[in-house]
CSV table of C-alpha atoms in Angstrom, one decimal:
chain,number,residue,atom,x,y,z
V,240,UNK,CA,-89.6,152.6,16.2
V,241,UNK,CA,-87.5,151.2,13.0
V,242,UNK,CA,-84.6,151.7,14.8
V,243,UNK,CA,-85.2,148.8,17.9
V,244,UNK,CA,-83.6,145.7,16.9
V,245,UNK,CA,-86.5,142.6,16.7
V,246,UNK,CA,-88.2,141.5,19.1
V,247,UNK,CA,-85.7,138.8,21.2
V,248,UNK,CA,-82.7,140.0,18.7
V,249,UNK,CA,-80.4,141.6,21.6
V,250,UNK,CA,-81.4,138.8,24.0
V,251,UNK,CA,-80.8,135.1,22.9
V,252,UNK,CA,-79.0,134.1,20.2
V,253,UNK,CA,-79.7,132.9,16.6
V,254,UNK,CA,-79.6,129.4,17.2
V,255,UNK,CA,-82.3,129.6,20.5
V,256,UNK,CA,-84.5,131.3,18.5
V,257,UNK,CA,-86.8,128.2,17.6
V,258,UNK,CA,-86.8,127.4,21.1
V,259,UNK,CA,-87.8,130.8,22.7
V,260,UNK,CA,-90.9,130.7,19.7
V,261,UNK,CA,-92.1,127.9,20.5
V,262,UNK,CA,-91.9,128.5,23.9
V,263,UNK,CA,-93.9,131.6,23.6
V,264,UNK,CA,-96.3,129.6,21.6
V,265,UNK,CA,-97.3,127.2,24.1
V,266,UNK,CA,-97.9,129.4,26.5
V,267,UNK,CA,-100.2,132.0,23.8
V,268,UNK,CA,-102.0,128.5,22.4
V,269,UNK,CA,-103.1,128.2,26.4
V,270,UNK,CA,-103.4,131.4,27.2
V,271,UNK,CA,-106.3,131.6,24.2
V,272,UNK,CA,-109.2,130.4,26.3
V,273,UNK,CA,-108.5,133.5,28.4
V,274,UNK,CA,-108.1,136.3,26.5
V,275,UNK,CA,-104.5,135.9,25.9
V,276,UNK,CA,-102.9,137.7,23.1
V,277,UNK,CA,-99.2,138.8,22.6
V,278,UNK,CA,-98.2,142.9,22.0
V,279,UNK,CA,-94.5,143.2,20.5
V,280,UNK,CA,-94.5,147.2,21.9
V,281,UNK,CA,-92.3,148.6,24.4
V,282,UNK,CA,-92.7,146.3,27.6
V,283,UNK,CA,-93.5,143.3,25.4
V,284,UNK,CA,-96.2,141.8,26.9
V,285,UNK,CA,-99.4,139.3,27.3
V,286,UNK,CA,-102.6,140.0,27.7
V,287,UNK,CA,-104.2,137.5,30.5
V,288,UNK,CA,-107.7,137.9,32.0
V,289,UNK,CA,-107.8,141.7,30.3
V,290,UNK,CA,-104.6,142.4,32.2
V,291,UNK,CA,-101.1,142.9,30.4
V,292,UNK,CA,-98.4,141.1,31.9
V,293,UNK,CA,-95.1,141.8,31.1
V,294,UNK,CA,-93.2,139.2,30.0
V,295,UNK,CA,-89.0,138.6,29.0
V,296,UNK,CA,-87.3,136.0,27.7
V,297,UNK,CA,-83.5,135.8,27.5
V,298,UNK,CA,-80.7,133.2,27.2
V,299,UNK,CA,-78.1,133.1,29.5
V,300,UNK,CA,-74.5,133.6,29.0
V,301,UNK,CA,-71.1,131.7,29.9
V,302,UNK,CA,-68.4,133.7,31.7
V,303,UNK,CA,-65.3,131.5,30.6
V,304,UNK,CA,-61.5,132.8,30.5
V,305,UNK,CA,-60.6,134.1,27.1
V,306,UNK,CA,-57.9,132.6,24.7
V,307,UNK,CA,-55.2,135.5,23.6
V,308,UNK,CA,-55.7,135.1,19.9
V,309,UNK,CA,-52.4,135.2,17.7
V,310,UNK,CA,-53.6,138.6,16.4
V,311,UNK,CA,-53.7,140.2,19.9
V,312,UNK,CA,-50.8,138.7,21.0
V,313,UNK,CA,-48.8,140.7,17.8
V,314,UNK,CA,-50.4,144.0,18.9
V,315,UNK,CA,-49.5,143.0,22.4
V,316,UNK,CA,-45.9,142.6,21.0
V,317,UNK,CA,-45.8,145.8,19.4
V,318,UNK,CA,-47.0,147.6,22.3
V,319,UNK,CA,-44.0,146.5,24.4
V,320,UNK,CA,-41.7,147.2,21.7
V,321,UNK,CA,-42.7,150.6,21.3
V,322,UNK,CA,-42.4,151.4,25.0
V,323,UNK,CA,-39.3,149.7,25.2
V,324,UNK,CA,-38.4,152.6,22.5
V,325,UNK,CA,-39.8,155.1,24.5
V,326,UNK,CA,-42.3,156.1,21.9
V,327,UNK,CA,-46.1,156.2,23.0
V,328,UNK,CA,-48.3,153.4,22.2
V,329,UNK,CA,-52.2,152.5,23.6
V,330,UNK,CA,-52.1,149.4,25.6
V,331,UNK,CA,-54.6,146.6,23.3
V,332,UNK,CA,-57.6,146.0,25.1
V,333,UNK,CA,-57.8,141.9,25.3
V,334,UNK,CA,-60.8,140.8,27.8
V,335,UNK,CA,-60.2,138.8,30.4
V,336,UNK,CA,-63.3,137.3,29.9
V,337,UNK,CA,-65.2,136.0,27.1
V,338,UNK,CA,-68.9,135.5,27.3
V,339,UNK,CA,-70.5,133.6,24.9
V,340,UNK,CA,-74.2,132.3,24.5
V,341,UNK,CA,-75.2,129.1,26.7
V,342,UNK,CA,-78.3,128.2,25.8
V,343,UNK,CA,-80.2,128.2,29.0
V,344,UNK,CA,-83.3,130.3,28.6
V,345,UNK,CA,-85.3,132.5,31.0
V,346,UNK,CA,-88.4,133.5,31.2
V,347,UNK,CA,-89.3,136.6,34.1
V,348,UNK,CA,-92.6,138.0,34.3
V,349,UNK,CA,-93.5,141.3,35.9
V,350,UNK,CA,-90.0,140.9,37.2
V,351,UNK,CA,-91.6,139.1,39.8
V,352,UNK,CA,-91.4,135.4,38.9
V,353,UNK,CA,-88.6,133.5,36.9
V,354,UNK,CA,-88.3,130.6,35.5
V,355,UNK,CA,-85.0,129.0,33.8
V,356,UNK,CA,-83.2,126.1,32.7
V,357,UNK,CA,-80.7,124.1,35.0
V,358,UNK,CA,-79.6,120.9,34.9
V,359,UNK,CA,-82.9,119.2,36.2
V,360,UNK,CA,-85.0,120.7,34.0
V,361,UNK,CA,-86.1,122.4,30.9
V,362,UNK,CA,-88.2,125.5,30.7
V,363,UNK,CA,-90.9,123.3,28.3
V,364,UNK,CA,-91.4,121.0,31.6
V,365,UNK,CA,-92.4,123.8,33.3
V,366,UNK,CA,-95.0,125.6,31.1
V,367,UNK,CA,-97.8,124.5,33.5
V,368,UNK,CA,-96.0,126.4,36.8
V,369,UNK,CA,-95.4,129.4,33.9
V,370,UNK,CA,-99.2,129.8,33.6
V,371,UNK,CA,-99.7,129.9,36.7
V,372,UNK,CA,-97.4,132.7,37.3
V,373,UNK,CA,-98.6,134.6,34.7
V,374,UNK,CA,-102.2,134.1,35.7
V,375,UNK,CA,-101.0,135.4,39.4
V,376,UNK,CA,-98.9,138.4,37.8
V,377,UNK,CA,-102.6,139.2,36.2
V,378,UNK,CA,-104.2,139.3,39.4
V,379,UNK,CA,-101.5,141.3,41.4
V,380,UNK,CA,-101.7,143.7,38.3
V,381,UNK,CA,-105.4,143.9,38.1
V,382,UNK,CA,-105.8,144.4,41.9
V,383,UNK,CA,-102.7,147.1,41.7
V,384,UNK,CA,-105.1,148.8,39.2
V,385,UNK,CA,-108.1,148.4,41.0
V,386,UNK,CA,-105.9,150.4,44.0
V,387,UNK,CA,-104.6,152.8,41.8
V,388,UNK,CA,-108.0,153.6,40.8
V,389,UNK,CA,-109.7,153.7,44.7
V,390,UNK,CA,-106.6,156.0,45.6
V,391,UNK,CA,-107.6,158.1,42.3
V,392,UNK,CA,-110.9,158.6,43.4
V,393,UNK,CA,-110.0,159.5,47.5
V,394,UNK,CA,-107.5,162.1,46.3
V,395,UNK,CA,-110.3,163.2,43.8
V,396,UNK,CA,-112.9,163.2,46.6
V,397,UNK,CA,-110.4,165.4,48.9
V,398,UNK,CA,-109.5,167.8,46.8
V,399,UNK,CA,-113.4,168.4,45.8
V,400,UNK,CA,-113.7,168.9,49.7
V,401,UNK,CA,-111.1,170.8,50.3
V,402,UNK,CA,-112.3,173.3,47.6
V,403,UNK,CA,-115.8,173.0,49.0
V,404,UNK,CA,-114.5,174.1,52.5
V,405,UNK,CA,-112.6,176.7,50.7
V,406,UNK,CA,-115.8,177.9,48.7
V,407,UNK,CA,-117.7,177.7,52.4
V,408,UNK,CA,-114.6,179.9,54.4
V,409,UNK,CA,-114.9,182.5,51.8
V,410,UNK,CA,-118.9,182.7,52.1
V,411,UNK,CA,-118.7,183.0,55.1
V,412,UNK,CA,-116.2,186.0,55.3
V,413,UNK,CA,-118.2,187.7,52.5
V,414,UNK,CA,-121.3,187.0,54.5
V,415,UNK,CA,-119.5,188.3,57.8
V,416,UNK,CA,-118.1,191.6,56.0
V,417,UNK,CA,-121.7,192.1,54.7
V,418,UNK,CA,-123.2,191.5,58.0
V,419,UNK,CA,-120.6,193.9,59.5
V,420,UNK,CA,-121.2,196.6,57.0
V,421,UNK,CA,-124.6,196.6,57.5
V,422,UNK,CA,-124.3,196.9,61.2
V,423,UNK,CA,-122.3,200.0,60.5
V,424,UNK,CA,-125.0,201.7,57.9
V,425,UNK,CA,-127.5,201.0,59.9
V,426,UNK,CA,-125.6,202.6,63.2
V,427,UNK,CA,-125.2,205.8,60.9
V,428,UNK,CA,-128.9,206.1,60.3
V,429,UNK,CA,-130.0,205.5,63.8
């Protein structure tokens, strides 16, 4: 849809945008040998071993305590002043809170496994552990279709015998309603 903002647009910020990429393209470049391949659609995911894997990346962001800017303060101001006058006025909405971009990225896949920076570590150091997630998230999502699938069929088979019984419970009340109505004729002609 043209209306959805790009793809990572609403989740890190401009200047983590190189990062998150080439993040992204490590893990595509290894992901090659195995059918990996990358869809921008709804769930934005990757394709490992056949199996789509959903995949997010975000940045984090800072909770810090936010400055009053001169501006607010003035609107603060005339909010007092115009109760103090006994005429109505909307409080200003100032934040207690601002919460600005960090730069700390996360990855999550299948909402399952996450991955993120912290003081010890980068998310680029950890690209080999990401694989391996992603290749387990595959597995758990190809045998969660394989089930799917087996469950499919049982309800399939069930409902074929259920109608089958059905079919053989009416046959044999038509069979039974025949056989007693021929009883009957032939009492009448004996």
């Amino acid at each position: 849809p043209s209306g959805d903002p790009p793809y990572l647009a609403d989740t890190i910020s401009p200047k983590s945008y190189a990062r998150a990429f080439h993040l992204m393209d490590a893990l595509l470049r290894a992901l090659l040998p195995y059918e990996g391949l990358m869809q921008l659609g709804f769930n934005h995911s990757l394709r490992v071993n056949g199996e789509d894997v959903c995949i997010s990346i975000t940045e984090e962001k800072d909770s810090i305590i936010h400055e009053v800017t001169h501006a607010e303060r003035l609107e603060m101001l005339e909010y007092e002043e115009a109760r103090s006058k006994g005429r109505y006025a909307s409080k200003p909405r100032i934040p207690k809170y601002d919460h600005p971009w960090s730069g700390r990225l996360k990855i999550i896949i299948q909402e399952r496994f996450s991955f993120e920076d912290c003081k010890a570590y980068v998310l680029e150091d950890r690209i080999g552990e990401i694989l391996i997630a992603l290749f387990e998230a595959s597995n758990i999502s190809r045998l969660q279709r394989i089930a799917a699938a087996e469950k499919y069929q049982r309800e399939v088979e069930a409902r074929r015998i259920m109608e089958q019984k059905k079919s053989n419970i009416m046959l044999k009340s038509k069979r039974q309603k025949l056989f007693s109505t021929k009883r009957g004729i032939m009492r009448l002609h004996a």
